[in-house]
CSV table of C-alpha atoms in Angstrom, one decimal:
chain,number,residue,atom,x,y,z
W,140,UNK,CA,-154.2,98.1,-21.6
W,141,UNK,CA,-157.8,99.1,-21.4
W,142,UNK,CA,-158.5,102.5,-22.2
W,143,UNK,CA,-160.9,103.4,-19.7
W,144,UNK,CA,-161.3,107.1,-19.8
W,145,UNK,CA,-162.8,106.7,-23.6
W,146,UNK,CA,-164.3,109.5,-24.3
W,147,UNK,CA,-163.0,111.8,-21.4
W,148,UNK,CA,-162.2,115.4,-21.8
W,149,UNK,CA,-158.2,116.2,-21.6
W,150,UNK,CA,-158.5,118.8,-19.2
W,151,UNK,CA,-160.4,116.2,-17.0
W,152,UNK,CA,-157.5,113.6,-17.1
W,153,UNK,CA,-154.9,116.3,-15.6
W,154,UNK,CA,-154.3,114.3,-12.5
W,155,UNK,CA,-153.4,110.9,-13.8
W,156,UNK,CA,-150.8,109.6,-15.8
W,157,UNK,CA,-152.6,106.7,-17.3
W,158,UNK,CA,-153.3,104.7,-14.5
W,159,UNK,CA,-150.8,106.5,-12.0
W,160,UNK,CA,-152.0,109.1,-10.0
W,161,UNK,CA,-149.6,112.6,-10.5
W,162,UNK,CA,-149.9,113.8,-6.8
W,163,UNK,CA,-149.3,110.2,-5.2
W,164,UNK,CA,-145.5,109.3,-4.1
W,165,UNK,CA,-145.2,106.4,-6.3
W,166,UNK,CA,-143.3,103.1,-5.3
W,167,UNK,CA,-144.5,100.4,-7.2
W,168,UNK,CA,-145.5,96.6,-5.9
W,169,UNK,CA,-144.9,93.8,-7.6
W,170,UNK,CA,-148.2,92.4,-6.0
W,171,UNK,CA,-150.5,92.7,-8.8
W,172,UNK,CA,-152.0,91.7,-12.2
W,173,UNK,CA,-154.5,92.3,-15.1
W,174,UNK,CA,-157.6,92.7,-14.5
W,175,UNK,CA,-160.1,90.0,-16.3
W,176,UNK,CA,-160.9,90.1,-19.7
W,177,UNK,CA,-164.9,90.5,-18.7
W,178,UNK,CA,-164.0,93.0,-16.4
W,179,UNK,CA,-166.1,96.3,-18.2
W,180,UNK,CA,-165.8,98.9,-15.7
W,181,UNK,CA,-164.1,99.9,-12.7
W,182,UNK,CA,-166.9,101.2,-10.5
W,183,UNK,CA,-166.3,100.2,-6.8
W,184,UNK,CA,-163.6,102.5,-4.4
W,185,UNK,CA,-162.7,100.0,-1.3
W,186,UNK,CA,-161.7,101.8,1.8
W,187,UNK,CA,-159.4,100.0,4.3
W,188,UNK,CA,-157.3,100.6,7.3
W,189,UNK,CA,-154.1,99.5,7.9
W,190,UNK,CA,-151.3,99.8,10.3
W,191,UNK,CA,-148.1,98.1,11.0
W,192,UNK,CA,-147.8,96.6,14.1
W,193,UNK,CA,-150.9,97.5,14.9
W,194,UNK,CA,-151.7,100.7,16.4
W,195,UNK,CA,-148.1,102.0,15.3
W,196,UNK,CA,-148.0,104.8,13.1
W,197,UNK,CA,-145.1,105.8,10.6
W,198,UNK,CA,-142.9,103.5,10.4
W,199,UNK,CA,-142.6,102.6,7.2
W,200,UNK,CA,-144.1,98.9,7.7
W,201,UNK,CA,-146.5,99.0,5.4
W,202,UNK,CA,-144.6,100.5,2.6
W,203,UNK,CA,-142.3,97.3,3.1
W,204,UNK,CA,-145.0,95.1,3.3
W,205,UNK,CA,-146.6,96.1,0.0
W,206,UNK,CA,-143.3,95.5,-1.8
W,207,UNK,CA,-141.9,92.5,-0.4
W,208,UNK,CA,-139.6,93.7,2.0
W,209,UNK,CA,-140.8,93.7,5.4
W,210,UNK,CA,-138.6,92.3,7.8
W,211,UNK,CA,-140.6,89.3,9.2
W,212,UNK,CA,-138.6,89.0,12.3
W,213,UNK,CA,-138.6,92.7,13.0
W,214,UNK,CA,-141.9,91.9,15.5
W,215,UNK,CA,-143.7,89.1,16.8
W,216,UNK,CA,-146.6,90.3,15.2
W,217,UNK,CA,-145.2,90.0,11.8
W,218,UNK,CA,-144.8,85.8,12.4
W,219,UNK,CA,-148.2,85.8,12.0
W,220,UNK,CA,-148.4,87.5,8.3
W,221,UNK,CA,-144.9,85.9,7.7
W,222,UNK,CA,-144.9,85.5,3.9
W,223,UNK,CA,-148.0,87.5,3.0
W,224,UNK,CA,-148.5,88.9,-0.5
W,225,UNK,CA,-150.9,91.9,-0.7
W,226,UNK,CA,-150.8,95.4,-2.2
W,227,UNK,CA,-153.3,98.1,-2.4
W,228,UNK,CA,-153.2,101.1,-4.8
W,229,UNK,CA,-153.2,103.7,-2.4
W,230,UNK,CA,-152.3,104.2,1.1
W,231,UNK,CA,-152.7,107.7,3.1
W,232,UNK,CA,-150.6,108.2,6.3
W,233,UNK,CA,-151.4,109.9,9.4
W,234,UNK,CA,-150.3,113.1,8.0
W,235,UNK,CA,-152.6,112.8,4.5
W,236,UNK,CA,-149.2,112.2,2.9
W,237,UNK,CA,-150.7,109.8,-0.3
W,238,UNK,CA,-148.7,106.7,-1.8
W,239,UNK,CA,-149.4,104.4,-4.4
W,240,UNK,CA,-148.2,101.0,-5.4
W,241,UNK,CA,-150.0,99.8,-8.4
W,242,UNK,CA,-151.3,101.6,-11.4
W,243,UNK,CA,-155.2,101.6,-11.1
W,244,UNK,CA,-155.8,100.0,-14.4
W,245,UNK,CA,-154.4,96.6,-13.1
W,246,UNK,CA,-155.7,94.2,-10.5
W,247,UNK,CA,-154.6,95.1,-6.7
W,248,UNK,CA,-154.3,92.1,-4.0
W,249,UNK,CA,-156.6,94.1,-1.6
W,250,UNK,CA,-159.7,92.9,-1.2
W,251,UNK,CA,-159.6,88.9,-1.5
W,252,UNK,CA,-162.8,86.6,-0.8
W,253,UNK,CA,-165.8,89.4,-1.3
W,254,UNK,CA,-169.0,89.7,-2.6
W,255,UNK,CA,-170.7,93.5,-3.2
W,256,UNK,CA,-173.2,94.8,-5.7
W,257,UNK,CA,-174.0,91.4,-6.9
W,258,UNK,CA,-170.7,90.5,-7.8
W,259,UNK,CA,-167.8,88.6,-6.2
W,260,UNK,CA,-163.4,88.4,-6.4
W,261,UNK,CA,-164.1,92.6,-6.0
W,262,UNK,CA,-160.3,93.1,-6.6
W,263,UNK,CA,-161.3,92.8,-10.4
W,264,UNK,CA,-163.0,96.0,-10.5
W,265,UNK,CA,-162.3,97.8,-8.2
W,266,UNK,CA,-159.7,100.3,-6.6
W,267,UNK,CA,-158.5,99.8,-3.0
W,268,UNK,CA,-157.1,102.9,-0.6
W,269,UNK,CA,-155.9,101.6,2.7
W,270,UNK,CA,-156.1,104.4,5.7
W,271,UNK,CA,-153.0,104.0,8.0
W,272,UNK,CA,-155.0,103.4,11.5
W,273,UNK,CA,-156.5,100.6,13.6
W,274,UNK,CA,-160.2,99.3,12.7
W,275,UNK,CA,-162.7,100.9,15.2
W,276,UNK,CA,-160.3,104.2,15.5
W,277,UNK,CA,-160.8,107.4,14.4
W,278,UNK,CA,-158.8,108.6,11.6
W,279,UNK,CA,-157.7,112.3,11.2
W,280,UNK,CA,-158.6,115.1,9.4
W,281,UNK,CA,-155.9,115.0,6.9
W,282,UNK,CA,-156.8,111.7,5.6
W,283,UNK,CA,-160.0,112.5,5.0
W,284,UNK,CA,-159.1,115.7,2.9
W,285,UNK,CA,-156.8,113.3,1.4
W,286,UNK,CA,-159.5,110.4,0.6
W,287,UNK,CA,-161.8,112.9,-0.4
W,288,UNK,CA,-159.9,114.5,-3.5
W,289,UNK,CA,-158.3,111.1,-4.8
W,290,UNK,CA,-161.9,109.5,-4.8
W,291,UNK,CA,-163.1,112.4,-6.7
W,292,UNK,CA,-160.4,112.4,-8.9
W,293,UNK,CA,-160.9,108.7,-9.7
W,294,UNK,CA,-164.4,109.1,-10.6
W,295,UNK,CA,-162.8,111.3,-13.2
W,296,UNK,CA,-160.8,108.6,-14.8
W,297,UNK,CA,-163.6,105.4,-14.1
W,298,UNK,CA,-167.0,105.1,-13.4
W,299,UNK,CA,-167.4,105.1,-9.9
W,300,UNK,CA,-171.1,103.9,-9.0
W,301,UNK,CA,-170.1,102.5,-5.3
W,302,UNK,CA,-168.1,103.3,-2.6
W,303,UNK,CA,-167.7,100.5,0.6
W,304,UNK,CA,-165.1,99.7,3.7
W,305,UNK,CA,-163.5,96.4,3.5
W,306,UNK,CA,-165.8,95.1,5.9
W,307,UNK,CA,-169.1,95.7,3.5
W,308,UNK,CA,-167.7,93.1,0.8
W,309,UNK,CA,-166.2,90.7,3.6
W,310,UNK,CA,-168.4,91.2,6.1
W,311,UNK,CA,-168.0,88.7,9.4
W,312,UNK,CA,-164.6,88.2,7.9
W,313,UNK,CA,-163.0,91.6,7.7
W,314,UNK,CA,-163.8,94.7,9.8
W,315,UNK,CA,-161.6,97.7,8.7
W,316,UNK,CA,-162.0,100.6,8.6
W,317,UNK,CA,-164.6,99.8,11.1
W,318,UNK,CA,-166.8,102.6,13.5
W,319,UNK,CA,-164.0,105.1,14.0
W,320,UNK,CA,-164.7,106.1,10.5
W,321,UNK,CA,-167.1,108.7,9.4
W,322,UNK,CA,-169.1,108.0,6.7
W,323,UNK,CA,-171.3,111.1,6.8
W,324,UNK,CA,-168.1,113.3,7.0
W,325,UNK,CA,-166.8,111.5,3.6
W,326,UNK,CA,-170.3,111.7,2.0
W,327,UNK,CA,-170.5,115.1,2.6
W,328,UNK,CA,-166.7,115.7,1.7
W,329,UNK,CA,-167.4,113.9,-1.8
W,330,UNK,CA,-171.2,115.4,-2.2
W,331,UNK,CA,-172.2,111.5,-4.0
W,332,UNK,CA,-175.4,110.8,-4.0
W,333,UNK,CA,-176.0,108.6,-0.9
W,334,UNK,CA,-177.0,105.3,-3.4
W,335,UNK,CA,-173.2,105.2,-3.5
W,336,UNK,CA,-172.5,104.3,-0.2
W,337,UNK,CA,-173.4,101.0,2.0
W,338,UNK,CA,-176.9,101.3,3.4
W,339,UNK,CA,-176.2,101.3,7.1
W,340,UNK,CA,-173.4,104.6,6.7
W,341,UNK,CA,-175.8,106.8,4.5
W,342,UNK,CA,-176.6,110.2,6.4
W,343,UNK,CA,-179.3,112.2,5.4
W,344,UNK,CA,-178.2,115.4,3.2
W,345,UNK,CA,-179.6,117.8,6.0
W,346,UNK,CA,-177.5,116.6,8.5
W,347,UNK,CA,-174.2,116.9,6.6
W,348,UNK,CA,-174.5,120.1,5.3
């Protein structure tokens, strides 16, 4: 397995248990593999949202659906996804309650066709967290507490240059987590320099503060 805290100091590495996060509730995915050989770094966080049928909240669908177990005829909805193999690494609830489903230093099935910082296939380097909430909704306080300390916490484990929404590396195609996000309120939560973010989300520091 690639070893990529190299170099990191011990204290720093507290939260993580190689690639599993300490805090999260863990239940793993089967959806997932290495990541490439010529992979060097994991430097891109992918934000997503995510809710199963949509616009219902805590149920437990998505949980299923990132292990192989969702019940394809327990909605009409779910004919349409019937047979659909995904997994992120992390998903936060409603509540800021944090899950994850594959160990960070693998390959999660998150992101598919994308293209960002010059590169494309972005599920080879880089880490997806799916928000529980409908694309162009707003999302609640507790998630972004939530987002907020794991991102930070990643960057102390890889070297996070770049932080995006699903719909910044598969734009016209995807749209989560969409304009019911805030940006600026996660840019100031995370105090990255704005190069990190997409252009069109950046807020200047004096208006954050």
């Amino acid at each position: 397995m690639t070893n990529w805290a190299d170099g990191a100091p011990a204290a720093d590495m507290a939260p993580w248990e190689g690639g599993w996060y300490r805090t999260a509730q863990r239940l793993a995915s089967p959806n997932h593999g290495p990541r490439p050989v010529q992979t060097s770094q994991v430097d891109l966080i992918v934000v997503h949202s995510i809710s199963l049928p949509p616009g219902e909240y805590g149920g437990g669908a998505v949980q299923q659906l990132f292990t192989n177990t969702l019940d394809w005829d327990a909605h009409p909805y779910y004919q349409g996804i019937r047979g659909l193999q995904v997994s992120a690494h992390f998903f936060i609830e409603r509540t800021g309650v944090l899950w994850q489903f594959v160990d960070c230093d693998l390959r999660a099935w998150h992101a598919g066709q994308s293209f960002y910082r010059g590169r494309s296939q972005c599920n080879d380097d880089s880490i997806g967290i799916e928000l529980e909430g409908l694309e162009g909704l707003h999302f609640e306080s507790a998630q972004y507490e939530t987002l907020a300390r794991v991102c930070q916490d990643i960057a102390l484990r890889y070297p996070i240059e770049y932080i995006a929404g699903h719909e910044h590396i598969a734009p016209g195609r995807k749209l989560d987590p969409g304009p019911g996000f805030d940006w600026p309120r996660l840019q100031g939560a995370l105090d990255w320099p704005a190069q990190r973010f997409p252009l069109n989300t950046r807020a200047d520091p004096l208006q954050i503060r």
